[in-house]
XYZ file of C-alpha atoms in Angstrom:
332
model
C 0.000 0.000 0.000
C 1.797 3.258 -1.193
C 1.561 6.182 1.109
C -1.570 8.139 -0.396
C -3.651 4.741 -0.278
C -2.406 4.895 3.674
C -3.756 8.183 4.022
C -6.986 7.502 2.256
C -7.226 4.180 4.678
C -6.288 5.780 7.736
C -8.606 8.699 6.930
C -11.870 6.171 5.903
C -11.681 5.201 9.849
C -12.361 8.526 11.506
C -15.634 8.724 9.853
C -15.494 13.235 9.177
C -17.303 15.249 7.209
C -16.227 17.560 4.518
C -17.143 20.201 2.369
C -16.454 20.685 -1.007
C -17.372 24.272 -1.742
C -17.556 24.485 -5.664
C -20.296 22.548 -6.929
C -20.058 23.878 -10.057
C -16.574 22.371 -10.851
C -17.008 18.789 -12.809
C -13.624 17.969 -11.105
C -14.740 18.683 -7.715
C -18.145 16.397 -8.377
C -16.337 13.542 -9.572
C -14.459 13.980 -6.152
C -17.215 14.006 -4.210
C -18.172 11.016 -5.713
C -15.069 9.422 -5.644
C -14.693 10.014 -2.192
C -17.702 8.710 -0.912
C -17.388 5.512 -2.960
C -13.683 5.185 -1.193
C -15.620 5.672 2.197
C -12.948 8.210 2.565
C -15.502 11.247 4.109
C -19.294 11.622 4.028
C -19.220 14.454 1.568
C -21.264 17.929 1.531
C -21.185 19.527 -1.862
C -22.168 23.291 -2.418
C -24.408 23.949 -4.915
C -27.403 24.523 -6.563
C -28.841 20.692 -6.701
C -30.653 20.459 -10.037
C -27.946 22.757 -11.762
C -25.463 20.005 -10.362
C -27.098 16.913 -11.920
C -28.001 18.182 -15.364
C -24.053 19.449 -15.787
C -22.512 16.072 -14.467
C -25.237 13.792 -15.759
C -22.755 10.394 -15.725
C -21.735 11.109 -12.191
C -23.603 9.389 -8.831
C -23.963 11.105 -6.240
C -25.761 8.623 -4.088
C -24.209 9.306 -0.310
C -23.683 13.223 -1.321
C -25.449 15.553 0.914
C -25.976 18.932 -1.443
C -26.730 21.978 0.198
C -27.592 25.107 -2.075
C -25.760 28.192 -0.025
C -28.510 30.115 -0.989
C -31.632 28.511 -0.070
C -30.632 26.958 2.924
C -32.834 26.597 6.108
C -29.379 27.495 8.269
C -28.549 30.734 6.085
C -30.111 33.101 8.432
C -28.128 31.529 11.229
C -24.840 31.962 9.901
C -25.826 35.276 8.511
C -26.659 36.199 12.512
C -23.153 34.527 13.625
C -21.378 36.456 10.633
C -22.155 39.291 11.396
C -21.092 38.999 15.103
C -17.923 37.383 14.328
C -17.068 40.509 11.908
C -18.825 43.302 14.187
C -15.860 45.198 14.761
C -15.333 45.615 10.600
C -19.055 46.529 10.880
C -20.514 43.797 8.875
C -24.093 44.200 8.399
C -26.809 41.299 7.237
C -27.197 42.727 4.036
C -23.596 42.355 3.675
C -23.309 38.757 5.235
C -25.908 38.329 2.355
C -23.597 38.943 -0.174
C -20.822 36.701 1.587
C -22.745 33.843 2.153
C -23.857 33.624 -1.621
C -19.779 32.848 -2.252
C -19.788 28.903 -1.587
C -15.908 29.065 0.194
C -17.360 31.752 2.679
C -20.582 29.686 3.649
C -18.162 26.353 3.483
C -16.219 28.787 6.476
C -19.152 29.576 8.061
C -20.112 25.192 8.347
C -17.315 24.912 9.590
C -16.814 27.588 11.897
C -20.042 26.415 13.416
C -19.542 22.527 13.364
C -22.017 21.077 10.933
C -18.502 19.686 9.103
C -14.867 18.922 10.019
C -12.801 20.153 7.499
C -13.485 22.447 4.307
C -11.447 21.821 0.489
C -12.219 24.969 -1.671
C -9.269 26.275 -4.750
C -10.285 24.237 -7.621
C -11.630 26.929 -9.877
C -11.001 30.330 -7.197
C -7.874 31.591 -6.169
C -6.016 31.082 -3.022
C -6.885 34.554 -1.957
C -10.464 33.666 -2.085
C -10.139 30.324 -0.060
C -7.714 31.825 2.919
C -9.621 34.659 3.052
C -12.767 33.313 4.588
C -10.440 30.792 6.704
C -8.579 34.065 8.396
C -11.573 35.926 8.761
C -13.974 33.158 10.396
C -12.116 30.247 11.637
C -8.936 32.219 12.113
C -5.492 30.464 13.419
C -5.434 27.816 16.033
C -4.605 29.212 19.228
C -1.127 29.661 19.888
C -0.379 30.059 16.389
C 1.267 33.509 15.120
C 0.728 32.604 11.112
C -1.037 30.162 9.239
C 1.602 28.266 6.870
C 1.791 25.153 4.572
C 3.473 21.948 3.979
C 4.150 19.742 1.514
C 4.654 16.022 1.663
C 7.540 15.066 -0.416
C 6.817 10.631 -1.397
C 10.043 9.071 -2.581
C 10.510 7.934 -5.933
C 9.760 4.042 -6.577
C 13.405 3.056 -6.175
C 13.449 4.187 -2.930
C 16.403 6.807 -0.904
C 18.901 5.929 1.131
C 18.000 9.237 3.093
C 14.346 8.552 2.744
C 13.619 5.395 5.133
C 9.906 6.627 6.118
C 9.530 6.253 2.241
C 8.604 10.388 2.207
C 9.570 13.576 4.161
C 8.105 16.809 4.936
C 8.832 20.378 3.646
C 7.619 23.797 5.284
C 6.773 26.451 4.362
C 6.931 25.655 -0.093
C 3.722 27.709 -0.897
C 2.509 30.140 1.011
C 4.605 32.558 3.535
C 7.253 34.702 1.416
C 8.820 35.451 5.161
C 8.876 34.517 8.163
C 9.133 36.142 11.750
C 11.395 34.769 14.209
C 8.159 33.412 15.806
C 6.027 33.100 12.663
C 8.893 30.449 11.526
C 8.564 28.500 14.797
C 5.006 27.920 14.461
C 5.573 27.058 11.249
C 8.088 24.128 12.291
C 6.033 23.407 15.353
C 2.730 22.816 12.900
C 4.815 20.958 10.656
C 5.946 18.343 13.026
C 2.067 17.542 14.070
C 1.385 17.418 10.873
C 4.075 14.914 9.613
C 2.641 13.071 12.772
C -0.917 12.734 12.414
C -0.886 12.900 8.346
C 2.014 10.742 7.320
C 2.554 9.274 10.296
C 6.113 9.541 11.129
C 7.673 10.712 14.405
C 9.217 13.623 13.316
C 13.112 14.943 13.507
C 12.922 18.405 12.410
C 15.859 20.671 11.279
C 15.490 24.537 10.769
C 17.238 25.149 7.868
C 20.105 27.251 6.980
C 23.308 28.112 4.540
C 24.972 27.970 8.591
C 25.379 24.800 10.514
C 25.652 25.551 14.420
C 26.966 28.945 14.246
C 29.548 28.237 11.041
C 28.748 31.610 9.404
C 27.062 34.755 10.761
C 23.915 37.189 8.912
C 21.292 38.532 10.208
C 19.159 35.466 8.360
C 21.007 32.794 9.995
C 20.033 34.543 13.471
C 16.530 34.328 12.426
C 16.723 30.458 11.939
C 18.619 30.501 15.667
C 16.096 32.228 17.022
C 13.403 30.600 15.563
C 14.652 27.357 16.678
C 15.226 28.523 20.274
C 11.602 30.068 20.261
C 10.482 26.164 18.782
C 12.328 24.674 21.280
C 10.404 25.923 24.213
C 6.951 26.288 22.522
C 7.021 22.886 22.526
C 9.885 20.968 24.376
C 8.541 17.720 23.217
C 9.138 18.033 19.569
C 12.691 16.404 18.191
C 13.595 19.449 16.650
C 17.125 21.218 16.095
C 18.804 23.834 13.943
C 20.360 25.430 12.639
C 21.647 23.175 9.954
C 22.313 22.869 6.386
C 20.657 20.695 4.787
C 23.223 17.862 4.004
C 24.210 18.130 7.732
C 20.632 17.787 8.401
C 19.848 14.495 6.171
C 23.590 12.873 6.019
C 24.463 10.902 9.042
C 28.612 11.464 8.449
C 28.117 14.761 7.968
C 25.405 15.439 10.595
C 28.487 13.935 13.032
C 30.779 16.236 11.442
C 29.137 19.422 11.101
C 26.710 18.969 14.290
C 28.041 16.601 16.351
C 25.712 15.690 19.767
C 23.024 17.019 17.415
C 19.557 14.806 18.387
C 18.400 16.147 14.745
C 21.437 16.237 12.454
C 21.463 13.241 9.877
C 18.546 11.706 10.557
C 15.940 14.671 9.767
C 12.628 13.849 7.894
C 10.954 17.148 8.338
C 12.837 20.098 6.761
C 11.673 23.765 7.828
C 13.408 26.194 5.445
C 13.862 29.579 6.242
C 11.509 31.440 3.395
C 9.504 30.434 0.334
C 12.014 31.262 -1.949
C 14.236 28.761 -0.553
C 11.059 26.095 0.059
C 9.652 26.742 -3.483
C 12.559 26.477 -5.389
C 14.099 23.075 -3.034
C 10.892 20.970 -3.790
C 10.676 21.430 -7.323
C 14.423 20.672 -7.369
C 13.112 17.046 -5.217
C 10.450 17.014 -7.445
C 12.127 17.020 -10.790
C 15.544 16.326 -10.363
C 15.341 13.802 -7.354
C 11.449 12.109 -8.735
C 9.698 12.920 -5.609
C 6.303 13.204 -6.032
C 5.233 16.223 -4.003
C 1.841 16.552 -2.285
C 0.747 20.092 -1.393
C 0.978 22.946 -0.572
C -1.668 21.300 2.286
C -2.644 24.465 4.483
C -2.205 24.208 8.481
C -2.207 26.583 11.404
C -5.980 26.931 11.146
C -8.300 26.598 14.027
C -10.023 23.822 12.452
C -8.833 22.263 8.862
C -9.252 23.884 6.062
C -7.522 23.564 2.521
C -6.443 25.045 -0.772
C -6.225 23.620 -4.036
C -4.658 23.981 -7.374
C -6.336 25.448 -10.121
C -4.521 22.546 -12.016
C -5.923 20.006 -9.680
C -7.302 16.269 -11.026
C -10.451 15.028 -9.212
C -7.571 12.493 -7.638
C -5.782 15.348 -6.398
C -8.940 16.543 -4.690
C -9.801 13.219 -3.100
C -6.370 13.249 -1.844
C -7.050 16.761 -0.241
C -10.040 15.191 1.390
C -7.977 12.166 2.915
C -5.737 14.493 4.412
C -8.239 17.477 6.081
C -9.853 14.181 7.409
C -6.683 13.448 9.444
C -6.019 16.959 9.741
C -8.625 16.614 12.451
C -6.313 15.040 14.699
C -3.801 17.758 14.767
C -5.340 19.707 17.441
């Protein structure tokens, strides 16, 4: 069993429900099928019901609860709680009206009020217009400076000899372009209960750097220190160390070398770099030069779980998304 079909499994047992907020996407209702024939999620789909059938005529949606954002019997509910959670902006019903016609912002507004676990919105909006509604309503988890993102990195069919968990974990590859001193422990602190719950490994996590223990000196290396000291108390628990480069973070001989005592240092599986420059360029290098298959960007730092997805995105990339805001649920 490869490592998505593990997710899928392990997700199928926790029995969540999830909303898929763009019924109007023939990708995201072959998901919603898909997914409830996998007995991945029990699956709400936004939408306008009879609009939804005649477009995707071939698809069964048996096991699909659709709710049309615009006649439902809880609209003037969340329309009351809306406007309450954004009183201090002034929001007033006539503008929770207008909101709560856009499917991702009554998907927040589910959520936010527990009629389903986890939200998956992105496939035919932009990430502005997904995040959005998930800072403004179910904001970040508490505790959390920044909301970030992940990627899971699965290793190529022949297998790496610095890979023995069969994948590893990169932070932050798609969404922060910088990080505070804080922001990036979070980050790493997020990423290590993800890698946890989701792919479940026990994470070693190394804060990146072009400076291994102190080897060169720049303001940006003190970030990483600092970040890693900041981690480091946050949440003591957590095999985490830095700062490192990244072959003394992954090569044992090295590790020894470069960071010797290190609990961290040529052994890590979850890799915290220091920006998104650095993240987005070093898992496309994985990606095509190494034949990882990357997973992601997967949002966390959320109060509850809540995802973007590519405009790009398959209806398998979707269910994936499903499988893994299902065990997403376990982070808190």
């Amino acid at each position: 069993m490869n490592v998505l079909e593990q997710i899928k499994s392990k997700a199928a047992k926790l029995h969540k429900t999830i909303v898929l907020c763009e019924g109007e996407d023939s990708r995201v209702v072959k998901a919603a099928q898909m997914a409830t024939q996998e007995g991945i999620a029990k699956i709400v789909l936004l939408g306008n019901p009879t609009a939804i059938k005649k477009a995707n005529p071939d698809v069964d949606l048996t096991g699909v609860e659709i709710v049309d954002p615009l006649t439902s019997k809880k609209l003037a509910g969340y329309n009351a709680k809306l406007c309450e959670l954004r009183a201090s902006k002034g929001m007033t019903p006539e503008q929770a009206t207008e909101l709560l016609k856009d499917g991702t912002y009554f998907g927040a507004m589910m959520l936010k009020m527990g009629d389903v676990d986890g939200l998956v919105s992105g496939a035919c909006h932009s990430t502005a217009n997904t995040l959005r509604p998930g800072l403004q309503i179910i904001k970040t988890a508490p505790g959390v400076s920044a909301v970030s993102s992940f990627n899971l990195m699965i290793c190529p069919p022949q297998g790496n000899q610095y890979c023995p968990d069969g994948l590893v974990v990169f932070a932050d590859c798609g969404l922060n372009p910088t990080y505070t001193a804080e922001g990036l422990a979070d980050c790493a602190i997020s990423t290590a209960q993800s890698a946890k719950a989701i792919a479940g490994i026990e994470p070693k996590v190394a804060m990146l750097s072009f400076s291994s223990k102190g080897s060169a000196k720049h303001d940006n290396v003190t970030l990483v220190q600092e970040a890693t000291r900041i981690a480091k108390e946050k949440a003591p628990d957590i095999l985490l160390d830095g700062e490192l480069q990244f072959d003394a973070a992954i090569v044992p001989a090295v590790g020894e070398m470069k960071a010797k005592g290190s609990p961290v240092a040529g052994h890590a599986n979850v890799f915290i770099f220091p920006d998104l420059q650095a993240g987005n360029i070093g898992y496309k290098i994985a990606e095509r030069l190494g034949g990882f298959m990357a997973v992601g960007p997967i949002c966390q730092g959320f109060a509850k779980p809540l995802n973007d997805l590519s405009r790009g995105c398959k209806a398998e990339d979707i269910v994936a998304a499903v499988a893994i805001t299902v065990l997403q649920t376990e982070c808190a």
